XYZ file of C-alpha atoms in Angstrom:
568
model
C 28.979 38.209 12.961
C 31.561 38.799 10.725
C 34.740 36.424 10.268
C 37.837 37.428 9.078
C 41.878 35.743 9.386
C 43.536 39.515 9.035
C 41.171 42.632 9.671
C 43.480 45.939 8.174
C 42.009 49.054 10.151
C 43.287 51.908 7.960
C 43.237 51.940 3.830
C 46.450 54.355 3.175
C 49.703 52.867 2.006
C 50.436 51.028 4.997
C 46.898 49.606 5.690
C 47.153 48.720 1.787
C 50.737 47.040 1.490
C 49.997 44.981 4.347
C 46.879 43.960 3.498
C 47.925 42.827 -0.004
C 51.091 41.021 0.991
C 48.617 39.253 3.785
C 46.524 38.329 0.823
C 49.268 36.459 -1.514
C 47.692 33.127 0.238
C 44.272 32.933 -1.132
C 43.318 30.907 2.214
C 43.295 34.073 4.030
C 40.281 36.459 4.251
C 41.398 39.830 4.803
C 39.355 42.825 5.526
C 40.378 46.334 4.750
C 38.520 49.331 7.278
C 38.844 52.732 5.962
C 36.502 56.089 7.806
C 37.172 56.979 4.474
C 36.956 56.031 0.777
C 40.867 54.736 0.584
C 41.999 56.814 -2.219
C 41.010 59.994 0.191
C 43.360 58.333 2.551
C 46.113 60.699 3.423
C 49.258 58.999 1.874
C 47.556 60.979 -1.565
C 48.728 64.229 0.175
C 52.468 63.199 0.437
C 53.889 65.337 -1.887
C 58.289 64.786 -2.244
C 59.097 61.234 -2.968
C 59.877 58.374 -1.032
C 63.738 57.317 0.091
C 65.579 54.772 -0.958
C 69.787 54.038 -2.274
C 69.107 52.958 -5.697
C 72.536 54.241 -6.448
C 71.154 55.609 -9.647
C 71.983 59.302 -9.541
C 74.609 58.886 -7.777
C 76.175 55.403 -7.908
C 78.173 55.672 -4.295
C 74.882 55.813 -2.626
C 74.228 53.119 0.040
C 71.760 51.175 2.571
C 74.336 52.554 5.077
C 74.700 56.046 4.321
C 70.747 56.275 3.935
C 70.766 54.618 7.559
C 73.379 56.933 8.470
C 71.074 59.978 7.267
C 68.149 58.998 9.032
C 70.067 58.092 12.653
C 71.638 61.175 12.334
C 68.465 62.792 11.233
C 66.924 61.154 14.187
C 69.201 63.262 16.907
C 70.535 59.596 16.991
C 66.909 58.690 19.220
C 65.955 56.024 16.618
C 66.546 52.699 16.909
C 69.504 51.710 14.981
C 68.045 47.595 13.674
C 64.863 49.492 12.445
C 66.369 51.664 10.500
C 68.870 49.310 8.884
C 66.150 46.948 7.904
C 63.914 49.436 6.320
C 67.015 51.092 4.262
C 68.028 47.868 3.462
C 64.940 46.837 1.858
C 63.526 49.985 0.025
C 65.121 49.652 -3.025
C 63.239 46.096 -3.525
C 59.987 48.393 -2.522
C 60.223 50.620 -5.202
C 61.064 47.907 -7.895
C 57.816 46.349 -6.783
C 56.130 49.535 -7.088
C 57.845 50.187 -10.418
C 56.529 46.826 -11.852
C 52.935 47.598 -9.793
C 52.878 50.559 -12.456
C 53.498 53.524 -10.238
C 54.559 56.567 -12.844
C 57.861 57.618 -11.352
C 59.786 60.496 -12.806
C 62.805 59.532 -15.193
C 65.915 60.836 -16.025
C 66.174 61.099 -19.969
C 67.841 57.713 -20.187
C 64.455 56.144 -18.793
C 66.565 55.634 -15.220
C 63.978 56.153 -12.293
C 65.251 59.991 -11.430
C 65.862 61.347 -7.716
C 65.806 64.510 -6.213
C 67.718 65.944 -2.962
C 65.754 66.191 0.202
C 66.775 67.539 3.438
C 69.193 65.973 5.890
C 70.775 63.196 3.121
C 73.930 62.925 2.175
C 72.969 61.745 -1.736
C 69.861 62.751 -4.130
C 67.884 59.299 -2.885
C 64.273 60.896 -3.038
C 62.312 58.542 -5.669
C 59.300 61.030 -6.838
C 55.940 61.479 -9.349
C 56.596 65.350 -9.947
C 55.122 66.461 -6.557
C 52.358 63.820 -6.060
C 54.368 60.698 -5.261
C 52.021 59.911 -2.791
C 49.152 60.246 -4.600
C 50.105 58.103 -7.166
C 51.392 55.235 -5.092
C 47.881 55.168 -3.289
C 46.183 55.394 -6.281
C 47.920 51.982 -7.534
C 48.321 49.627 -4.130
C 44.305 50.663 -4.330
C 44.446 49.041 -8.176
C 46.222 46.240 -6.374
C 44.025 45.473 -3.537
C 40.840 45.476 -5.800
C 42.327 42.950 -8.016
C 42.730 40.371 -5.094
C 38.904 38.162 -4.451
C 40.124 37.984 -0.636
C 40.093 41.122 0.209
C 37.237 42.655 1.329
C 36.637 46.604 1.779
C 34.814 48.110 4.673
C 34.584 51.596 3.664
C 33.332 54.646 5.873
C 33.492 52.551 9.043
C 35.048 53.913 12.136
C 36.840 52.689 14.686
C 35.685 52.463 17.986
C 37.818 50.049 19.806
C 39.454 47.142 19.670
C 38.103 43.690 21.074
C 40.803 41.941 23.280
C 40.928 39.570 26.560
C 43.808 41.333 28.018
C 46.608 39.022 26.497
C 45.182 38.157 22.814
C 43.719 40.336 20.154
C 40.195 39.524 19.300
C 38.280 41.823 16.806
C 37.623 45.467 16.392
C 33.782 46.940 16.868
C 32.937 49.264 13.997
C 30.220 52.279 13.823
C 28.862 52.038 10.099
C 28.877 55.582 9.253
C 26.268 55.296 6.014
C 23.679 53.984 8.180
C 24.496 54.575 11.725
C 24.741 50.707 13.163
C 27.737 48.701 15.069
C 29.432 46.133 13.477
C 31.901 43.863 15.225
C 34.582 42.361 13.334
C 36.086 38.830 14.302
C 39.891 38.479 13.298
C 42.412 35.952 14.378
C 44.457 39.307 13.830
C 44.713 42.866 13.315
C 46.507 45.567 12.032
C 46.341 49.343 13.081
C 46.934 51.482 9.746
C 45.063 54.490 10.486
C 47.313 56.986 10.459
C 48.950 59.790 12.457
C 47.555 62.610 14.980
C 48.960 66.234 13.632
C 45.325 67.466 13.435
C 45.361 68.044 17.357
C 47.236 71.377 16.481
C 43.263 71.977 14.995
C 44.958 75.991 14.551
C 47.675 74.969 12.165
C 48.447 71.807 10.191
C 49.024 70.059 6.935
C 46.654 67.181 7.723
C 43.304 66.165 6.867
C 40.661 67.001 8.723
C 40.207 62.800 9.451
C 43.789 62.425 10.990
C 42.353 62.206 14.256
C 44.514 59.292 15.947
C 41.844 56.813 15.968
C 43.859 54.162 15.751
C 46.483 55.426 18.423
C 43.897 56.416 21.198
C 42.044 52.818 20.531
C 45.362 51.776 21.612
C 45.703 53.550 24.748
C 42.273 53.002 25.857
C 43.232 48.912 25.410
C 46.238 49.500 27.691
C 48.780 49.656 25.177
C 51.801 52.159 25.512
C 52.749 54.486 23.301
C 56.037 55.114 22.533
C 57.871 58.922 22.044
C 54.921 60.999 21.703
C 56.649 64.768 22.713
C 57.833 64.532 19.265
C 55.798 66.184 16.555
C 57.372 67.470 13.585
C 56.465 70.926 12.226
C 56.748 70.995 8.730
C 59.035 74.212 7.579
C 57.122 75.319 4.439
C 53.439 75.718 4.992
C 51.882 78.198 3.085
C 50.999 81.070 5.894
C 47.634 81.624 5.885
C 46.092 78.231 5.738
C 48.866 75.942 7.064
C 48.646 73.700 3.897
C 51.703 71.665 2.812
C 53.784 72.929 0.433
C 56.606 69.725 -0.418
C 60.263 69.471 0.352
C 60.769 69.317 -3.274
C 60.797 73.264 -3.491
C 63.896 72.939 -1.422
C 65.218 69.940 -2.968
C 64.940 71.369 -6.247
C 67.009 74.217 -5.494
C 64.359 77.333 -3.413
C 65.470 79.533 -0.959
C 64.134 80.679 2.143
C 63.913 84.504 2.457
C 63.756 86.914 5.672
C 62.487 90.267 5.023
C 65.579 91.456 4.252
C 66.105 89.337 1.380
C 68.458 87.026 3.024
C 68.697 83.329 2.626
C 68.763 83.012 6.454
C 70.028 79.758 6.775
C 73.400 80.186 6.196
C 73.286 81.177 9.579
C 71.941 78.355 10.880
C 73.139 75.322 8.771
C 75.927 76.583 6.340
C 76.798 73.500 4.797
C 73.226 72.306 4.042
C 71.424 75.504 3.786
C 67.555 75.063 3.043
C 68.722 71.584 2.880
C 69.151 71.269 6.656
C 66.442 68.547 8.261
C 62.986 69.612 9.148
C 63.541 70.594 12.686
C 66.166 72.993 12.091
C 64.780 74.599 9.671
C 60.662 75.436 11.251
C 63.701 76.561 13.849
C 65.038 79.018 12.105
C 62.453 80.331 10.666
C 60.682 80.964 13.999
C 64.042 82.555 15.006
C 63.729 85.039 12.339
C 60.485 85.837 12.874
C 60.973 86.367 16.965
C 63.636 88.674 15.818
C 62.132 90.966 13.710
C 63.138 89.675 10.509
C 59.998 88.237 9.298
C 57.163 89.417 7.108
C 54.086 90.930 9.060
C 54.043 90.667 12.824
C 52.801 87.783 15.829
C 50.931 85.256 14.239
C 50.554 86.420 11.404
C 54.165 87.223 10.518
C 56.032 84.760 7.823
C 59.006 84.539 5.178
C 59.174 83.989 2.039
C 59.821 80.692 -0.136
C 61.919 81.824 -3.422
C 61.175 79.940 -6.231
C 61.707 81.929 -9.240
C 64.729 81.418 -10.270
C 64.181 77.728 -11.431
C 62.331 78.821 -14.502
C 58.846 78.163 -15.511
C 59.215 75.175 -17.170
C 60.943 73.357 -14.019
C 57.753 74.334 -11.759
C 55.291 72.769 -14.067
C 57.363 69.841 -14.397
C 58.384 69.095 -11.176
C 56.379 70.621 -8.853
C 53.046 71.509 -10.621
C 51.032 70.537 -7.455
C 52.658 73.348 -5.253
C 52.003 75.838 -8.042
C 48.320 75.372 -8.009
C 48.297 75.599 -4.136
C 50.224 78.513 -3.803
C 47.742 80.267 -6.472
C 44.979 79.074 -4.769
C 45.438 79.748 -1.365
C 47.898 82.663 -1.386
C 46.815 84.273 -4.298
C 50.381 84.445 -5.546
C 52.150 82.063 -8.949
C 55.701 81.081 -8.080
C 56.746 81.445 -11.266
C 56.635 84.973 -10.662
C 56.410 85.647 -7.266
C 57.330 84.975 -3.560
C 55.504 82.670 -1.636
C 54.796 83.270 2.144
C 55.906 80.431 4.202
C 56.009 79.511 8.321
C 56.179 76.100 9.934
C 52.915 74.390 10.073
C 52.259 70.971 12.581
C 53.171 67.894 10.101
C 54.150 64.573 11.473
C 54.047 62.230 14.320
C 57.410 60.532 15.286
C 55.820 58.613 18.245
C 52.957 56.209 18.254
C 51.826 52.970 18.977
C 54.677 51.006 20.559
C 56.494 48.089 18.406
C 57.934 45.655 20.129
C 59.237 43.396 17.322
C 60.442 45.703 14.300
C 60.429 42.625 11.795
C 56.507 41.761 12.817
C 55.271 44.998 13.373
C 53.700 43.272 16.805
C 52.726 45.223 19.491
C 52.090 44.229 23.295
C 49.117 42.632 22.290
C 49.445 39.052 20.927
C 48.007 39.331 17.329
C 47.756 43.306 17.302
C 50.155 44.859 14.968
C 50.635 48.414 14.315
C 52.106 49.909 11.232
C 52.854 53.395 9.694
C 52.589 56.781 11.100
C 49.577 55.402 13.964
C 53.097 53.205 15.384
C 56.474 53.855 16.542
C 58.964 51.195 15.164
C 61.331 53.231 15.961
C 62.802 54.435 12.788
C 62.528 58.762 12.888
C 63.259 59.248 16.207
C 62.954 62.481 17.623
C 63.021 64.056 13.953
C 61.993 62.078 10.429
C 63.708 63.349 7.376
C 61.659 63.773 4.232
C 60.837 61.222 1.846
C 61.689 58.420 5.328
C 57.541 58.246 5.786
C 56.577 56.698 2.460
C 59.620 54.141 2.651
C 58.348 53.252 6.287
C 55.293 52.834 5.221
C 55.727 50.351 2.506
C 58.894 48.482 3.905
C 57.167 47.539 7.547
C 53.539 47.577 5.857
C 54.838 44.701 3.584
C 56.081 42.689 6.373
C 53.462 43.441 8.732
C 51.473 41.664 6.130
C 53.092 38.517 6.149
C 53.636 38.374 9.795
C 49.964 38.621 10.230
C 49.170 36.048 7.897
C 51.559 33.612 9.114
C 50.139 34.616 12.491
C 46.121 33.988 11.498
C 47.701 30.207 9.664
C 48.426 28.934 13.326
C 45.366 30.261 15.565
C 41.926 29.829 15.763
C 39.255 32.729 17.067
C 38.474 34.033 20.341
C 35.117 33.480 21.405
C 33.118 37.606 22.115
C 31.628 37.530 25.551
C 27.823 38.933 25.832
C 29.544 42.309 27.131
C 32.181 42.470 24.659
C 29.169 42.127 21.592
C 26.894 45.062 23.539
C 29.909 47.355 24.714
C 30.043 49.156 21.491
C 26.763 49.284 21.119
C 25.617 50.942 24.376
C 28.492 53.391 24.213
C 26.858 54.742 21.100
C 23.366 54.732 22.362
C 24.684 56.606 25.153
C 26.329 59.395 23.425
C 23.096 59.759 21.055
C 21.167 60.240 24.515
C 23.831 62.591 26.103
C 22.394 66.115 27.533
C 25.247 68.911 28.117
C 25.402 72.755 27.635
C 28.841 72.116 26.173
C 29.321 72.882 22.370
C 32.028 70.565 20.121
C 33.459 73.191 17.945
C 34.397 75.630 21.475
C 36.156 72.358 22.786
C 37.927 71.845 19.438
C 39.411 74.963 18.969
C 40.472 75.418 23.089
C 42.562 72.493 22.214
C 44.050 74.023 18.854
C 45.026 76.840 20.493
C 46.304 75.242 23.884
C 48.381 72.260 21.629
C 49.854 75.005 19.012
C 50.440 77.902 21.681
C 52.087 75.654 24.802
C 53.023 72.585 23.151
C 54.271 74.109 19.897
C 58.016 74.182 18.635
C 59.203 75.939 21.710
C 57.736 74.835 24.968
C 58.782 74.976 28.918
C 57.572 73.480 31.553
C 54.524 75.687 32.888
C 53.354 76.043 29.438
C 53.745 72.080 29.429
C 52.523 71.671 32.721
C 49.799 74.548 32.115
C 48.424 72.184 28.784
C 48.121 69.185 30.333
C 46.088 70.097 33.217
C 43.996 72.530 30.426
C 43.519 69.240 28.449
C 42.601 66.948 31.314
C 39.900 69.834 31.930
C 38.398 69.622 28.216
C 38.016 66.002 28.741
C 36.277 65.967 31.038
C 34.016 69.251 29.117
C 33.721 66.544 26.306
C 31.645 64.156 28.590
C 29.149 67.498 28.615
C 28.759 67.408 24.839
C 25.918 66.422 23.563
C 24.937 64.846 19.992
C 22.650 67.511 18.903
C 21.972 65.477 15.116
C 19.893 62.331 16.513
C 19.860 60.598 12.178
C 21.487 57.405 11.905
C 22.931 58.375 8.300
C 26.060 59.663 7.932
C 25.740 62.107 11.035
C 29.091 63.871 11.068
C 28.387 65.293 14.474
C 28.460 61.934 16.239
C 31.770 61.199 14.193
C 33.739 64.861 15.066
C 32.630 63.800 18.574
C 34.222 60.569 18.326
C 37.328 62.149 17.010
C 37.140 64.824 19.121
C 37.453 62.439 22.015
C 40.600 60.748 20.341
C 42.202 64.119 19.724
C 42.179 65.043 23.583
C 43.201 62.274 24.877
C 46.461 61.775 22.707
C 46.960 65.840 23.027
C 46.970 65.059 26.972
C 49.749 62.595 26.547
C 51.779 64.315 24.239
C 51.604 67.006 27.063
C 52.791 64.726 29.729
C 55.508 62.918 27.583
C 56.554 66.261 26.658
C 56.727 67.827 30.306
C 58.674 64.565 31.420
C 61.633 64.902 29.211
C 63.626 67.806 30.374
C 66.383 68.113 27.699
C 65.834 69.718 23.795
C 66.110 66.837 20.864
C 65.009 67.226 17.332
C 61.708 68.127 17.117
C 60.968 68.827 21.142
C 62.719 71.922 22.468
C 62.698 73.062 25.825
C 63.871 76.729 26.151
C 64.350 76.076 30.019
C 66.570 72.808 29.090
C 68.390 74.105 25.446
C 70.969 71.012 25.110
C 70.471 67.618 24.342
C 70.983 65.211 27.512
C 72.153 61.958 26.283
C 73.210 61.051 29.933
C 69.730 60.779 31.248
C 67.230 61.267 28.069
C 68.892 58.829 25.213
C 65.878 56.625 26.197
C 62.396 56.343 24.839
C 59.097 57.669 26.313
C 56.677 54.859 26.796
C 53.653 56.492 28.043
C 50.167 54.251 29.436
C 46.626 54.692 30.652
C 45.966 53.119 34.019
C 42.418 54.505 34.890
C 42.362 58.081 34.390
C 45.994 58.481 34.996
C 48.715 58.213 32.830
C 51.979 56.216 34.435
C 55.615 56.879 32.239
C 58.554 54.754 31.818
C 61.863 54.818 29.504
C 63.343 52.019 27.534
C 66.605 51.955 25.886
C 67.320 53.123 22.093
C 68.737 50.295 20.336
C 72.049 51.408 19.121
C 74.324 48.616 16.872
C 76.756 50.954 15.067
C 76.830 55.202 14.748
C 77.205 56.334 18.634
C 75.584 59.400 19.674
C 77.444 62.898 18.050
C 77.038 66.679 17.289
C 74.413 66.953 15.059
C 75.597 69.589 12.341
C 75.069 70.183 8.915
C-alpha cells in the first residue's frame, strides 16, 4: 500500500502548480498521476498566451477591467469573487513563471510583450510566439523534478476515487505498463486531469486522452457537476482535421473571409471585428456558411483565415507553430495563401463543482478539483482566450497550499476489504466480458450524435433525441468486450475505460443542455434565441443518483457588474 499526504491526479499545469506549491514543506509527500508522460499533457497544446494586467503595453490596464472582460465575456454567468481573485493574482503568476525561466516574448526594451486576444478591452495576452503553453509545461515539469517529495506516477489511470461518503480517502490506479491495480492512500487529493472536448470524437482540438477521467470519477462518487451545456467551439480550426489553429492569428491582426472576400464580421461585431469572443465568432461563421457564403458545401463547407498581409517575417516570429500546421494539414503556407477555417469543439466551461473558490474544495472533504476537469466558476457560459492558462496556474497554486495545509491536520482513512478489491474485480471483469458490440462503432455513434444534436445550435428534440441516444450506447458499452487479453500497455482496455467516461459526461451535457431553455454564450437554443436572466442566471448542478441523473440551480455570485447587453 502506498502512502501519500497530497496525491495530484493529472500532470498538466494545474496538476503541476499545485503539486509544487503543496511541496514547499518538505514534510509532505506528494504524488503526481499522469495516463500520460506529463510533458504530453495537454497544457503543451495551448497555443495564445495566458491573461494577465501587467499594465505593460498599455499602462491603464487593470485587475478590474481584466475582471470586467471575463464577466462580460462570461454572458455575466460567472461568478463574480472567482474571477476577481484570479485577475487579481495573475500578474504575481507570471513573475513567478518569469523567474521559473519560462521564455516569454519581449518587446525590444526587454519588457515581457502582450498581444490582443478576443473579448479584452487591453493587449493583456502574455505569450512564447505561439507555444506559450508548451513552454510553461515544459518548465513547472523542470520544477517538479527538482523537488525530492514529489513522486511521479506516470501512465497510470484513473479508475475511481476511494471515499466513505463524507471524507476523501485515496484513488485506485490501473498501471498501464504492466496491467496491475494500484491503490493510492492520501490524506488528500486533487483532480487535475483535464477537460472533456474529445466527446465531439468527429471534430475537436483535443488530444485523443482528454477523455474526462477525472470529471466522470467524480460523478460516479456522487459529486455534482456544475454548468456542463457549455462547451466552447473554438472559431479557427483548420477544416479538414479540426486541429487548433491559436487566437493569436486574430490577435495579431487576420481576418476572417466568406467566399466573397468579405471580412464578415463587421456584421456581426463591428466594434471588435475578428476580435469579438469565441462564441460569437464559431457563430458567425456557421451563419455564413448556412447562408451560402461559405467555401464548399454541408460539412464540408468552410471560410477562410487571411493571414497574408502581416508579412513573412511576423508569421515566423510570432506564430511559427500555426504555419507548420497549416502546411501540414491543409497543404497550404500562410505566408502566401488562405487558410480554410470552421469552428471545431475546444473547451469545457463546466466541470467538477467548487464549492470554496480560495481552496479549490469540492463536496467531498479533502477532494479538490482544479483546472479545466472543475468549475470554479470563472468562464461562465463562454471563456475568453488566454483566461485558461491564468486559471490554471492562479487556483492550481492555491489548491496546492490548501491541500497541504489540509493533509498537516488529518490522519488516513483506514480501506475496507471491499474498497482494496473493488478496483480490482472491476478490471478482471471487463478482461472477461463477452459482447458482439465493437468500441470504435460506439465511439463514433457518439461523435456524430454530440457534434450533430448537441453542437453550436441545438433544440430540444435534437437535445432530447441525444440524451436518450446516449443513455442507449451506455448501456451498448456494457456489450463490449476486451478483445486484447495482455497485461502490457493494452490500449483497448484503456479506450474502453475512456470510452465509458466519454458517454457518461456526453449524457449529462445532454440533459444539462435540454434543461436550460434560454441561449447564453456558448449554448444556443434556436427554439429559445434570447438570454433569460429572469429564470436561467443560475448555475446547472447536475448528479448521479443510480442510473438517473437529478438537476438543481444555484445562484451566480454577483458582487459588482450587474447583468447587461453583451455587445462588442
Amino acid at each position: 500500500m502506498n502512502y501519500y499526504d497530497v496525491v495530484v491526479v493529472g500532470a498538466g499545469g494545474a496538476g503541476l502548480r499545485a503539486a509544487i506549491e503543496a511541496s514547499l514543506d518538505p514534510t509532505i509527500r506528494v504524488a503526481v498521476v499522469s495516463k500520460v508522460y506529463p510533458t504530453r499533457s495537454h497544457t503543451g497544446a495551448a497555443q495564445g498566451g495566458i491573461n494577465a494586467a501587467l499594465g505593460n503595453v498599455i499602462p491603464d490596464d487593470s485587475p478590474d477591467s481584466h475582471a470586467f472582460d471575463t464577466i462580460k465575456g462570461s454572458d455575466f454567468l460567472a461568478d463574480q469573487e472567482a474571477v476577481f481573485f484570479m485577475c487579481e493574482n495573475a500578474p504575481e503568476i507570471i513573475y513567478e513563471l518569469d523567474r521559473w525561466g519560462v521564455p516569454f516574448s519581449r518587446l525590444p526594451d526587454g519588457r515581457i510583450a502582450q498581444r490582443p486576444f478576443g473579448g479584452a478591452s487591453f493587449p493583456r495576452t502574455v505569450f512564447s510566439a505561439d507555444r506559450t503553453g508548451h513552454v510553461i509545461l515544459h518548465t513547472l515539469f523542470e520544477q517538479a523534478l527538482a523537488r525530492e517529495n514529489i513522486h511521479f506516477y506516470n501512465e497510470y489511470f484513473l479508475l475511481d476515487i476511494i471515499h466513505d461518503g463524507n471524507r476523501v480517502k485515496g484513488v485506485a490506479l490501473y498501471d498501464i505498463k504492466n496491467g496491475e491495480v494500484v491503490n493510492l492512500r492520501a490524506k488528500a487529493v486533487i483532480l487535475a486531469t483535464g477537460g472533456f472536448a474529445r466527446i465531439y470524437w468527429k471534430r475537436s482540438t483535443n488530444a485523443i486522452g482528454n477523455t474526462g477521467d477525472g470529471v466522470a470519477a467524480a460523478l460516479r462518487a456522487g459529486l455534482s457537476l456544475k454548468d456542463m451545456e457549455f462547451i466552447q467551439f473554438h472559431p479557427t480550426g483548420l477544416a479538414k482535421t479540426g486541429i487548433l489553429l491559436s487566437e493569436a492569428c486574430r490577435g495579431e491582426g487576420g481576418y476572417l473571409l466568406n467566399a466573397l472576400g468579405e471580412r464578415f464580421m463587421q456584421r456581426y461585431a463591428p466594434e471588435k471585428m475578428e476580435l469579438a469572443p469565441r462564441d460569437m465568432v464559431s457563430r458567425a461563421i456557421e451563419y455564413e456558411i448556412r447562408e451560402g457564403r461559405g467555401v464548399g458545401e454541408g460539412t464540408s463547407a468552410y471560410v477562410y483565415l487571411d493571414l497574408r498581409h502581416l508579412g513573412e517575417e511576423k508569421i515566423k516570429e510570432r506564430l511559427p507553430q500555426v504555419r507548420q500546421l497549416a502546411i501540414d494539414f491543409e497543404g497550404v503556407d500562410p505566408v502566401k495563401d488562405l487558410v480554410p477555417i470552421r469552428p471545431t469543439a475546444h473547451y469545457c466551461m463546466g466541470g467538477i463543482h467548487v464549492v470554496n473558490y480560495r481552496t479549490s474544495g469540492t463536496e467531498l472533504e479533502g477532494l479538490y478539483a482544479v483546472g479545466e476537469c472543475a468549475c470554479v466558476s470563472v468562464h461562465g457560459a463562454n471563456r475568453l482566450g488566454g483566461n485558461s492558462l491564468t486559471e490554471i496556474l492562479v487556483f492550481g497554486k492555491f489548491c496546492g497550499i490548501s491541500a497541504r495545509e489540509y493533509a498537516k491536520q488529518v490522519d488516513w482513512l483506514p480501506l475496507t476489504e471491499g474498497e482494496e478489491k473493488k478496483a480490482v474485480e472491476f478490471i478482471e471483469g471487463l478482461m472477461k466480458r463477452e459482447g458482439t458490440e465493437k468500441l470504435a462503432e460506439v465511439r463514433k455513434r457518439m461523435g456524430d450524435i454530440t457534434w450533430e444534436k448537441v453542437g453550436i445550435f441545438r433544440d430540444e428534440k435534437s437535445l432530447k433525441s441525444a440524451y436518450e441516444e446516449l443513455g442507449e450506447l451506455l448501456e451498448r458499452w456494457e456489450r463490449i468486450p476486451v478483445v486484447d487479453k495482455s497485461k502490457v500497455f493494452n490500449t483497448n482496455l484503456v479506450e474502453l475505460l475512456e470510452l465509458r467516461n466519454m458517454l457518461e459526461l456526453a449524457r449529462v451535457v445532454a440533459f444539462s443542455a435540454l434543461h436550460r431553455r434560454e441561449s447564453r454564450g456558448g449554448h444556443i437554443r434556436e427554439d429559445y434565441p434570447n438570454r433569460d436572466d429572469k429564470n436561467f442566471l443560475k448555475h446547472t448542478l447536475v448528479r448521479k443518483v443510480g442510473d438517473r441523473l437529478e438537476l438543481e440551480y444555484i445562484p451566480v455570485n454577483i458582487v459588482k457588474y450587474e447583468p447587461a447587453q453583451r455587445s462588442y
